[in-house]
Each structure stands twice: as structure tokens, then as C-alpha cells.
Amino acid sequence: MITVKSQPPVAGENLPITSSNWIAYLSSAQKSCLVENGVRKVHYNLPDGKEMVEEYNLQTNVLQRRMWKVSDTVRGEKWNVEVGDQLPQFDNIDSVGIQENSTAPMLSKRITKTNIEWRIRNLPYARDVYSVTADDDGITVRTSNKKYFKKITVPELNRVGLQTDGSLLSFTHQFNTLIITYKKPPKVLEMEAKVLEMVKTISPTKIPDIKNAPDQCKPS
């Protein structure tokens, strides 16, 4: 049986509950913005010493990646990806330590305008083998053949003080990939809109070698 432990706590997700506290937490950071290749990249230096980077698609204003800088006893400092695909790893195992088997189940998370989605690749079992349930502290994935188990946390819900609602949860399976979808509740949509509004006020760093880079961020 492949048992995957709960995800390590995401930095910033254990803040006092309510979206206003999360927004205040981000507002208190020293922030810089870079606009490049159709992406708005925002770097946060937070007052508690944490660092976070967000990347937004300029056309859709949808978050493509959120990652936190963390310390690792084996690899030193690294980036823990909360949203988006994992960062590419080097082939030299001495530079990254022990690597996971490429055929092992791999979890990634993405955001759309209306949903939070997770993809677990390398799961070859039929759809009726999977059980995806809502718990107070997140989502549980298990298989009836006892080959796979995972707990998934949902920081977006923690930050607005909501428990996971099973009526907003669905899943499908295709191409050896389990796709889990959670419809964003209104409180999450409201929180995201406020964060985006704040992000758009950050003045971008100019890029001399890119002509006509879209200046979407205005001085705060």
C-alpha cells in the first residue's frame, strides 16, 4: 500500500482564522513585483521572516503558482510549492538528495477562476476504486484495494475559517490521473479578489531588455 502522509503545513496557513487576517498578513509584507512574459510575479517578505512568491497570469489574473521558502535539513533552503507544478529538479542526485521514483503517485494543485483542482498522477486503478471524501481538516483520498491513501489540506478554506464541504467536491479519473475538483465558496472568491486588488497596486520592477512589457501594476 502506498500511504502518503499529510502534506507538511504550508507557511502562513495557521494564521488566526478569517480572511481579513490573511489579507492583513500579506498587506504587512514588503512586496516587489516583476512583470515578464505575460506573468505578474510578486515577492513577499513577511514580518515573521517568511518569504512567499506568487505568479499571476496577466490575461486572466488567475494565480498560477504560490510557493514558500522553507529550510530543509538535507537540501538547505528550498521552495515549497503550494499552488502550481513543482519546480524542475536537477538530474544530479548529489545536488538534490534522494529523489522520488518517477512512477510514484505525484500530487499537483492548480487554481481556476471558480475551482481548486488537484491532480494525482500515476494512479492506474479504475475510477470505482477511489474514494474522495471531505473531512473537517481537508480531503481524504483512499482506494478500496488499499494501494493508496492521502490526506490533502486546503489552505484556502483555513484562511477563511471554513470546513470542507462535500457538496462542493467531485472527482474523475483519466489517463492514470485522479482529478479532484473543489468549487470555491463565496468567501474564498471574495478573499482572492481582495488579494488581487492589493497585488495590482504594487509598482513593477522595470525590465530594460524587454520592450513594451505590460505595466499592469500601479504604485501603491
Coordinates of N, CA and C in Angstrom, one line a residue, residues 7-219:
Q7 N 0.2 16.5 4.0 CA 1.1 17.5 3.5 C 1.7 18.3 4.6
P8 N 3.0 18.6 4.5 CA 3.6 19.5 5.6 C 2.8 20.8 5.6
P9 N 2.7 21.4 6.8 CA 2.0 22.6 7.0 C 2.5 23.7 6.0
V10 N 1.6 24.4 5.3 CA 2.0 25.4 4.4 C 2.2 26.7 5.3
A11 N 3.4 27.3 5.1 CA 3.6 28.6 5.8 C 2.5 29.5 5.7
G12 N 2.1 30.1 6.8 CA 1.0 31.1 6.7 C -0.4 30.6 6.8
E13 N -0.5 29.2 6.8 CA -1.9 28.7 6.8 C -2.5 28.6 8.2
N14 N -1.7 28.7 9.2 CA -2.2 28.5 10.6 C -2.4 29.9 11.2
L15 N -2.6 30.9 10.4 CA -2.9 32.2 11.0 C -4.2 32.2 11.6
P16 N -4.5 33.2 12.5 CA -5.8 33.3 13.1 C -6.9 33.3 12.0
I17 N -7.9 32.6 12.1 CA -8.9 32.4 11.1 C -9.7 33.7 10.8
T18 N -10.1 33.9 9.6 CA -10.8 35.0 8.9 C -9.9 35.5 7.8
S19 N -10.6 35.8 6.7 CA -9.9 36.2 5.5 C -9.2 37.6 5.8
S20 N -9.8 38.4 6.6 CA -9.3 39.7 6.9 C -7.9 39.6 7.5
N21 N -7.7 38.6 8.4 CA -6.4 38.4 9.0 C -5.3 38.0 7.9
W22 N -5.8 37.1 7.0 CA -4.9 36.7 5.9 C -4.5 37.9 5.0
I23 N -5.4 38.7 4.7 CA -5.1 39.9 3.9 C -4.2 40.9 4.6
A24 N -4.5 41.0 5.9 CA -3.7 41.9 6.7 C -2.2 41.4 6.8
Y25 N -2.1 40.0 6.9 CA -0.8 39.4 6.9 C 0.0 39.7 5.6
L26 N -0.7 39.6 4.5 CA 0.0 39.9 3.2 C 0.3 41.4 3.1
S27 N -0.7 42.2 3.5 CA -0.5 43.6 3.4 C 0.7 44.1 4.2
S28 N 1.0 43.4 5.3 CA 2.1 43.9 6.2 C 3.5 43.5 5.6
A29 N 3.5 42.8 4.5 CA 4.8 42.4 3.9 C 5.4 43.5 3.1
Q30 N 6.8 43.4 3.0 CA 7.5 44.2 2.0 C 7.3 43.4 0.6
K31 N 6.8 44.1 -0.4 CA 6.4 43.4 -1.6 C 7.2 44.1 -2.8
S32 N 7.5 43.2 -3.8 CA 8.1 43.7 -5.0 C 7.4 42.9 -6.1
C33 N 7.3 43.6 -7.3 CA 6.5 43.0 -8.4 C 7.4 43.0 -9.7
L34 N 7.3 41.9 -10.5 CA 8.0 41.8 -11.7 C 7.0 41.4 -12.8
V35 N 6.9 42.1 -13.9 CA 6.0 41.7 -15.0 C 6.9 41.2 -16.1
E36 N 6.7 40.0 -16.5 CA 7.6 39.4 -17.5 C 6.9 38.2 -18.2
N37 N 6.9 38.2 -19.6 CA 6.4 37.1 -20.3 C 5.0 36.7 -20.0
G38 N 4.2 37.8 -19.8 CA 2.8 37.5 -19.6 C 2.4 37.1 -18.1
V39 N 3.4 37.2 -17.2 CA 3.2 36.8 -15.8 C 3.6 37.9 -14.9
R40 N 2.7 38.1 -13.9 CA 3.0 39.1 -12.8 C 3.5 38.3 -11.6
K41 N 4.8 38.5 -11.3 CA 5.4 37.8 -10.2 C 5.5 38.8 -9.0
V42 N 5.0 38.3 -7.8 CA 5.0 39.1 -6.6 C 5.8 38.4 -5.5
H43 N 6.8 39.1 -5.0 CA 7.6 38.5 -3.9 C 7.3 39.2 -2.6
Y44 N 7.0 38.4 -1.6 CA 6.6 38.9 -0.2 C 7.7 38.6 0.8
N45 N 8.2 39.6 1.5 CA 9.0 39.4 2.7 C 8.1 39.8 3.8
L46 N 7.7 38.7 4.6 CA 6.7 38.9 5.6 C 7.3 39.2 7.0
P47 N 6.6 39.9 7.8 CA 7.2 40.4 9.1 C 7.6 39.3 10.0
D48 N 7.1 38.1 9.8 CA 7.6 36.9 10.7 C 8.8 36.2 10.1
G49 N 9.4 36.8 9.0 CA 10.6 36.2 8.5 C 10.3 35.3 7.3
K50 N 9.1 34.9 7.0 CA 8.7 34.0 5.9 C 8.8 34.8 4.6
E51 N 9.1 34.0 3.5 CA 9.1 34.6 2.2 C 8.1 33.8 1.3
M52 N 7.4 34.5 0.5 CA 6.4 33.9 -0.4 C 6.5 34.5 -1.8
V53 N 6.3 33.7 -2.8 CA 6.2 34.2 -4.2 C 4.9 33.8 -4.8
E54 N 4.2 34.7 -5.5 CA 3.0 34.4 -6.3 C 3.2 34.8 -7.7
E55 N 2.6 34.0 -8.6 CA 2.7 34.3 -10.1 C 1.3 34.3 -10.6
Y56 N 0.9 35.4 -11.3 CA -0.4 35.6 -11.8 C -0.3 35.7 -13.3
N57 N -1.3 35.0 -14.0 CA -1.4 35.2 -15.5 C -2.0 36.6 -15.7
L58 N -1.3 37.4 -16.6 CA -1.7 38.8 -16.8 C -3.1 38.8 -17.5
Q59 N -3.3 37.9 -18.4 CA -4.6 37.9 -19.2 C -5.8 37.5 -18.3
T60 N -5.6 36.5 -17.5 CA -6.8 36.0 -16.7 C -6.8 36.5 -15.3
N61 N -5.6 37.0 -14.8 CA -5.5 37.3 -13.4 C -5.7 36.2 -12.4
V62 N -5.5 34.9 -13.0 CA -5.6 33.7 -12.1 C -4.2 33.4 -11.6
L63 N -4.2 33.0 -10.3 CA -2.9 32.6 -9.7 C -2.4 31.3 -10.4
Q64 N -1.2 31.3 -10.8 CA -0.5 30.1 -11.5 C 0.4 29.4 -10.5
R65 N 1.0 30.1 -9.6 CA 1.9 29.5 -8.6 C 2.0 30.3 -7.4
R66 N 2.0 29.6 -6.3 CA 2.3 30.2 -5.0 C 3.3 29.2 -4.3
M67 N 4.4 29.8 -3.8 CA 5.4 29.0 -3.1 C 6.1 29.7 -2.0
W68 N 6.5 28.9 -1.0 CA 7.1 29.5 0.2 C 8.5 29.0 0.4
K69 N 9.4 29.9 0.8 CA 10.8 29.4 1.1 C 10.8 28.8 2.4
V70 N 11.4 27.6 2.5 CA 11.5 26.8 3.7 C 12.9 26.3 3.8
S71 N 13.3 25.8 5.0 CA 14.6 25.2 5.3 C 14.4 23.7 5.3
D72 N 15.3 23.0 4.6 CA 15.3 21.6 4.5 C 16.7 21.1 5.1
T73 N 16.6 20.1 6.0 CA 17.8 19.6 6.6 C 18.7 18.9 5.6
V74 N 18.2 18.4 4.5 CA 19.0 17.7 3.5 C 19.5 18.7 2.4
R75 N 18.5 19.5 1.9 CA 18.8 20.3 0.7 C 19.1 21.8 1.1
G76 N 19.0 22.1 2.4 CA 19.1 23.5 2.7 C 17.8 24.3 2.4
E77 N 17.9 25.5 1.9 CA 16.7 26.3 1.6 C 16.1 25.8 0.3
K78 N 14.8 25.7 0.3 CA 14.1 25.3 -0.9 C 12.8 26.0 -1.0
W79 N 12.1 25.8 -2.1 CA 10.7 26.4 -2.2 C 9.7 25.3 -2.2
N80 N 8.8 25.5 -1.2 CA 7.6 24.6 -1.0 C 6.5 25.1 -1.9
V81 N 6.1 24.4 -2.9 CA 5.1 24.8 -3.8 C 3.7 24.5 -3.3
E82 N 2.9 25.5 -3.0 CA 1.5 25.4 -2.5 C 0.5 25.3 -3.7
V83 N 0.7 26.1 -4.7 CA -0.1 26.0 -5.9 C 0.8 26.0 -7.2
G84 N 0.4 25.1 -8.1 CA 1.2 25.0 -9.4 C 2.1 23.8 -9.4
D85 N 2.7 23.6 -10.5 CA 3.6 22.4 -10.7 C 4.8 22.6 -9.8
Q86 N 5.4 21.5 -9.4 CA 6.6 21.5 -8.7 C 7.7 22.1 -9.6
L87 N 8.7 22.7 -8.9 CA 9.8 23.3 -9.7 C 10.7 22.2 -10.2
P88 N 11.3 22.3 -11.4 CA 12.1 21.3 -12.0 C 13.3 21.0 -11.1
Q89 N 13.6 19.7 -11.1 CA 14.8 19.3 -10.3 C 16.0 19.0 -11.2
F90 N 17.2 19.1 -10.6 CA 18.4 18.8 -11.3 C 18.5 17.2 -11.4
D91 N 19.2 16.8 -12.5 CA 19.4 15.4 -12.7 C 20.5 14.8 -11.7
N92 N 21.4 15.7 -11.3 CA 22.5 15.3 -10.4 C 21.9 15.0 -9.0
I93 N 21.9 13.8 -8.6 CA 21.2 13.4 -7.3 C 22.0 14.0 -6.2
D94 N 23.3 14.3 -6.4 CA 24.1 14.9 -5.3 C 23.6 16.3 -5.0
S95 N 23.0 17.0 -5.9 CA 22.5 18.3 -5.7 C 21.1 18.4 -5.1
V96 N 20.4 17.3 -5.2 CA 19.0 17.4 -4.7 C 18.7 16.3 -3.6
G97 N 19.7 15.4 -3.3 CA 19.5 14.4 -2.3 C 18.7 13.2 -2.9
I98 N 17.9 12.5 -2.1 CA 17.2 11.4 -2.5 C 15.9 11.8 -3.3
Q99 N 15.7 11.3 -4.5 CA 14.6 11.6 -5.4 C 13.6 10.6 -5.3
E100 N 12.3 11.0 -5.5 CA 11.2 10.0 -5.6 C 11.2 9.3 -6.9
N101 N 10.7 8.0 -6.8 CA 10.5 7.2 -8.0 C 9.6 7.9 -9.0
S102 N 10.0 8.0 -10.3 CA 9.2 8.7 -11.3 C 7.8 8.1 -11.5
T103 N 7.7 6.8 -11.1 CA 6.4 6.1 -11.3 C 5.5 6.2 -10.0
A104 N 6.0 6.9 -9.0 CA 5.2 7.0 -7.8 C 4.1 8.0 -8.0
P105 N 3.0 8.0 -7.3 CA 1.9 9.0 -7.4 C 2.5 10.4 -7.1
M106 N 2.1 11.3 -7.9 CA 2.6 12.7 -7.8 C 1.4 13.6 -7.7
L107 N 1.4 14.5 -6.7 CA 0.3 15.4 -6.5 C 0.7 16.8 -6.9
S108 N -0.2 17.5 -7.7 CA 0.0 18.9 -8.1 C -1.4 19.6 -7.9
K109 N -1.3 20.9 -7.7 CA -2.5 21.7 -7.5 C -2.6 22.9 -8.4
R110 N -3.7 23.2 -8.9 CA -3.9 24.4 -9.7 C -5.2 25.1 -9.3
I111 N -5.2 26.4 -9.7 CA -6.4 27.2 -9.4 C -7.0 27.7 -10.7
T112 N -8.3 27.7 -10.8 CA -9.0 28.3 -11.9 C -9.9 29.4 -11.3
K113 N -10.6 30.1 -12.1 CA -11.4 31.2 -11.6 C -12.5 30.7 -10.6
T114 N -13.0 29.5 -10.8 CA -14.1 29.0 -9.9 C -13.7 27.8 -9.1
N115 N -12.6 27.2 -9.4 CA -12.3 25.9 -8.7 C -10.9 25.8 -8.2
I116 N -10.7 24.9 -7.2 CA -9.4 24.5 -6.8 C -9.3 23.0 -7.3
E117 N -8.2 22.7 -7.9 CA -8.1 21.4 -8.5 C -6.8 20.7 -8.1
W118 N -6.8 19.4 -7.9 CA -5.6 18.6 -7.6 C -5.6 17.5 -8.6
R119 N -4.4 17.2 -9.1 CA -4.1 16.0 -10.0 C -3.1 15.1 -9.3
I120 N -3.5 13.8 -9.2 CA -2.6 12.8 -8.7 C -2.3 11.9 -9.8
R121 N -1.1 12.0 -10.3 CA -0.7 11.2 -11.5 C -0.1 9.9 -11.0
N122 N 0.0 8.9 -12.0 CA 0.5 7.6 -11.7 C -0.4 6.8 -10.8
L123 N -1.7 7.0 -11.0 CA -2.7 6.1 -10.3 C -3.5 5.3 -11.4
P124 N -3.1 4.1 -11.6 CA -3.7 3.3 -12.8 C -5.0 2.6 -12.5
Y125 N -5.6 2.7 -11.3 CA -6.7 1.9 -11.0 C -8.0 2.5 -11.6
A126 N -9.0 1.7 -11.7 CA -10.3 2.1 -12.2 C -11.0 3.1 -11.3
R127 N -11.8 4.0 -11.9 CA -12.5 5.0 -11.1 C -13.2 4.6 -9.9
D128 N -13.9 3.4 -10.0 CA -14.7 3.0 -8.9 C -13.9 2.5 -7.7
V129 N -12.6 2.4 -7.9 CA -11.7 2.0 -6.8 C -11.5 3.2 -5.8
Y130 N -11.6 4.4 -6.3 CA -11.3 5.6 -5.5 C -12.4 6.1 -4.6
S131 N -12.0 6.6 -3.4 CA -13.0 7.3 -2.5 C -12.3 8.6 -2.2
V132 N -13.1 9.7 -2.5 CA -12.6 11.0 -2.2 C -13.6 11.7 -1.3
T133 N -13.3 12.0 0.0 CA -14.2 12.5 0.9 C -13.8 13.7 1.6
A134 N -14.8 14.5 2.0 CA -14.5 15.8 2.7 C -14.4 15.5 4.2
D135 N -13.4 16.0 4.9 CA -13.2 16.0 6.3 C -13.1 17.4 6.9
D136 N -13.2 17.5 8.2 CA -13.1 18.8 8.8 C -11.8 19.5 8.5
D137 N -10.8 18.7 8.4 CA -9.4 19.3 8.2 C -8.9 19.1 6.7
G138 N -9.8 18.8 5.8 CA -9.4 18.7 4.4 C -10.1 17.6 3.6
I139 N -9.3 17.0 2.7 CA -9.8 15.9 1.8 C -9.0 14.7 2.0
T140 N -9.7 13.5 2.0 CA -9.1 12.2 2.2 C -9.3 11.4 0.9
V141 N -8.2 10.9 0.3 CA -8.2 10.1 -0.8 C -7.8 8.7 -0.4
R142 N -8.6 7.7 -0.8 CA -8.2 6.3 -0.5 C -8.7 5.4 -1.6
T143 N -8.1 4.2 -1.7 CA -8.6 3.2 -2.7 C -9.1 1.9 -1.9
S144 N -10.1 1.3 -2.5 CA -10.7 0.1 -1.9 C -9.7 -1.0 -1.9
N145 N -8.8 -1.0 -2.8 CA -7.8 -2.1 -2.9 C -6.6 -1.8 -1.9
K146 N -6.7 -0.7 -1.2 CA -5.7 -0.4 -0.1 C -4.3 -0.2 -0.7
K147 N -4.3 0.3 -1.9 CA -3.0 0.6 -2.6 C -2.6 2.1 -2.4
Y148 N -3.5 3.0 -2.0 CA -3.1 4.4 -2.0 C -4.0 5.1 -0.9
F149 N -3.3 6.0 -0.2 CA -4.0 6.8 0.8 C -3.3 8.1 0.9
K150 N -4.1 9.2 1.0 CA -3.5 10.5 1.1 C -4.5 11.5 1.8
K151 N -4.0 12.4 2.7 CA -4.7 13.5 3.2 C -4.3 14.8 2.5
I152 N -5.2 15.6 2.1 CA -4.9 16.8 1.4 C -5.5 18.0 2.2
T153 N -4.6 18.9 2.5 CA -5.1 20.1 3.2 C -5.5 21.2 2.2
V154 N -6.4 22.0 2.6 CA -6.9 23.1 1.7 C -6.7 24.4 2.4
P155 N -5.5 25.0 2.3 CA -5.2 26.3 3.0 C -6.2 27.4 2.7
E156 N -6.8 27.4 1.5 CA -7.7 28.5 1.1 C -8.9 28.5 2.1
L157 N -9.4 27.3 2.5 CA -10.5 27.2 3.4 C -10.1 27.6 4.8
N158 N -8.9 27.1 5.2 CA -8.4 27.5 6.5 C -8.3 29.0 6.7
R159 N -8.0 29.7 5.6 CA -7.7 31.1 5.7 C -9.0 31.9 5.8
V160 N -10.2 31.3 5.5 CA -11.5 32.0 5.6 C -12.3 31.3 6.7
G161 N -11.7 30.4 7.4 CA -12.5 29.8 8.5 C -13.6 28.8 8.1
L162 N -13.4 28.1 7.0 CA -14.4 27.2 6.5 C -13.9 25.7 6.6
Q163 N -14.8 24.8 6.9 CA -14.5 23.4 6.8 C -14.8 22.9 5.4
T164 N -14.3 21.8 5.0 CA -14.5 21.2 3.7 C -16.0 20.8 3.5
D165 N -16.6 21.2 2.5 CA -18.0 20.9 2.2 C -18.0 19.8 1.1
G166 N -18.5 18.6 1.4 CA -18.6 17.5 0.5 C -19.4 17.8 -0.8
S167 N -20.4 18.7 -0.6 CA -21.3 19.0 -1.8 C -20.5 19.8 -2.9
L168 N -19.4 20.4 -2.5 CA -18.6 21.2 -3.5 C -17.4 20.4 -4.1
L169 N -17.4 19.1 -3.7 CA -16.2 18.2 -4.0 C -16.7 17.2 -5.1
S170 N -15.8 17.0 -6.1 CA -16.1 16.0 -7.1 C -14.7 15.5 -7.6
F171 N -14.8 14.3 -8.3 CA -13.5 13.8 -8.9 C -13.8 13.0 -10.1
T172 N -12.8 12.8 -10.9 CA -12.9 12.0 -12.1 C -11.5 11.3 -12.3
H173 N -11.4 10.3 -13.2 CA -10.1 9.6 -13.4 C -10.0 9.4 -14.9
Q174 N -8.8 9.8 -15.4 CA -8.5 9.5 -16.8 C -7.0 9.6 -17.0
F175 N -6.5 8.8 -17.9 CA -5.1 8.7 -18.3 C -4.2 8.5 -17.0
N176 N -4.6 7.6 -16.2 CA -3.9 7.3 -14.9 C -3.7 8.4 -14.0
T177 N -4.6 9.4 -14.1 CA -4.6 10.6 -13.2 C -5.9 10.8 -12.6
L178 N -5.9 10.9 -11.2 CA -7.1 11.2 -10.5 C -7.2 12.8 -10.4
I179 N -8.3 13.3 -10.8 CA -8.5 14.8 -10.9 C -9.6 15.1 -9.9
I180 N -9.3 15.9 -8.8 CA -10.2 16.3 -7.8 C -10.5 17.7 -7.9
T181 N -11.8 18.1 -7.9 CA -12.2 19.5 -8.1 C -13.0 19.9 -6.9
Y182 N -12.7 21.1 -6.4 CA -13.5 21.7 -5.3 C -13.9 23.1 -5.7
K183 N -15.2 23.3 -5.8 CA -15.8 24.6 -6.2 C -15.5 25.6 -5.1
K184 N -15.0 26.8 -5.5 CA -14.7 27.8 -4.5 C -15.9 28.4 -3.9
P185 N -16.0 28.4 -2.5 CA -17.2 29.0 -1.9 C -17.0 30.6 -2.0
P186 N -18.1 31.3 -1.8 CA -18.1 32.8 -2.0 C -17.0 33.4 -1.1
K187 N -16.7 32.9 0.1 CA -15.7 33.6 1.0 C -14.3 33.5 0.4
V188 N -14.0 32.4 -0.3 CA -12.7 32.2 -0.9 C -12.6 33.2 -2.1
L189 N -13.7 33.2 -2.9 CA -13.7 34.2 -4.1 C -13.5 35.6 -3.6
E190 N -14.1 36.0 -2.6 CA -14.0 37.3 -2.0 C -12.6 37.6 -1.5
M191 N -12.0 36.6 -0.8 CA -10.6 36.8 -0.4 C -9.7 36.9 -1.5
E192 N -9.8 36.1 -2.5 CA -8.9 36.2 -3.7 C -9.0 37.5 -4.4
A193 N -10.2 38.0 -4.5 CA -10.4 39.3 -5.2 C -9.7 40.4 -4.5
K194 N -9.8 40.4 -3.1 CA -9.1 41.4 -2.3 C -7.6 41.3 -2.4
V195 N -7.1 40.1 -2.5 CA -5.6 39.9 -2.6 C -5.2 40.4 -4.0
L196 N -5.9 40.1 -5.0 CA -5.6 40.5 -6.4 C -5.6 42.1 -6.5
E197 N -6.6 42.7 -5.8 CA -6.7 44.1 -5.8 C -5.5 44.7 -5.2
M198 N -5.0 44.1 -4.1 CA -3.8 44.6 -3.5 C -2.5 44.4 -4.4
V199 N -2.5 43.3 -5.0 CA -1.3 42.9 -5.9 C -1.2 43.9 -7.0
K200 N -2.3 44.3 -7.6 CA -2.3 45.3 -8.7 C -1.8 46.7 -8.3
T201 N -1.7 47.0 -7.1 CA -1.3 48.3 -6.6 C 0.3 48.3 -6.5
I202 N 0.9 47.2 -6.6 CA 2.4 47.1 -6.4 C 3.1 47.6 -7.7
S203 N 4.0 48.6 -7.6 CA 4.7 49.1 -8.7 C 5.7 48.0 -9.2
P204 N 5.7 47.7 -10.5 CA 6.6 46.6 -11.0 C 8.1 47.1 -11.2
T205 N 9.0 46.2 -11.1 CA 10.4 46.5 -11.4 C 10.5 46.5 -12.9
K206 N 11.2 47.5 -13.4 CA 11.3 47.7 -14.9 C 12.3 46.6 -15.4
I207 N 12.1 46.1 -16.6 CA 12.9 45.2 -17.3 C 13.5 45.8 -18.5
P208 N 14.7 46.3 -18.5 CA 15.3 47.1 -19.6 C 15.3 46.3 -20.9
D209 N 15.6 45.0 -20.9 CA 15.8 44.2 -22.1 C 14.5 43.7 -22.7
I210 N 13.4 44.0 -22.1 CA 12.1 43.6 -22.7 C 11.3 44.8 -23.1
K211 N 11.1 44.9 -24.4 CA 10.4 46.1 -24.9 C 8.9 46.0 -24.7
N212 N 8.3 47.1 -24.4 CA 6.9 47.2 -24.2 C 6.3 46.2 -23.2
A213 N 7.0 45.9 -22.2 CA 6.5 45.0 -21.1 C 5.2 45.6 -20.5
P214 N 4.1 44.9 -20.4 CA 2.9 45.5 -19.9 C 3.0 45.9 -18.5
D215 N 2.8 47.2 -18.3 CA 2.9 47.8 -16.9 C 1.6 47.7 -16.3
Q216 N 1.2 46.5 -15.7 CA -0.1 46.3 -15.1 C -0.2 46.8 -13.7
C217 N 1.0 46.9 -13.0 CA 1.0 47.2 -11.6 C 1.2 48.7 -11.4
K218 N 0.4 49.3 -10.6 CA 0.5 50.8 -10.4 C 1.1 51.0 -9.0
P219 N 1.7 52.2 -8.8 CA 2.3 52.4 -7.5 C 1.2 52.4 -6.4

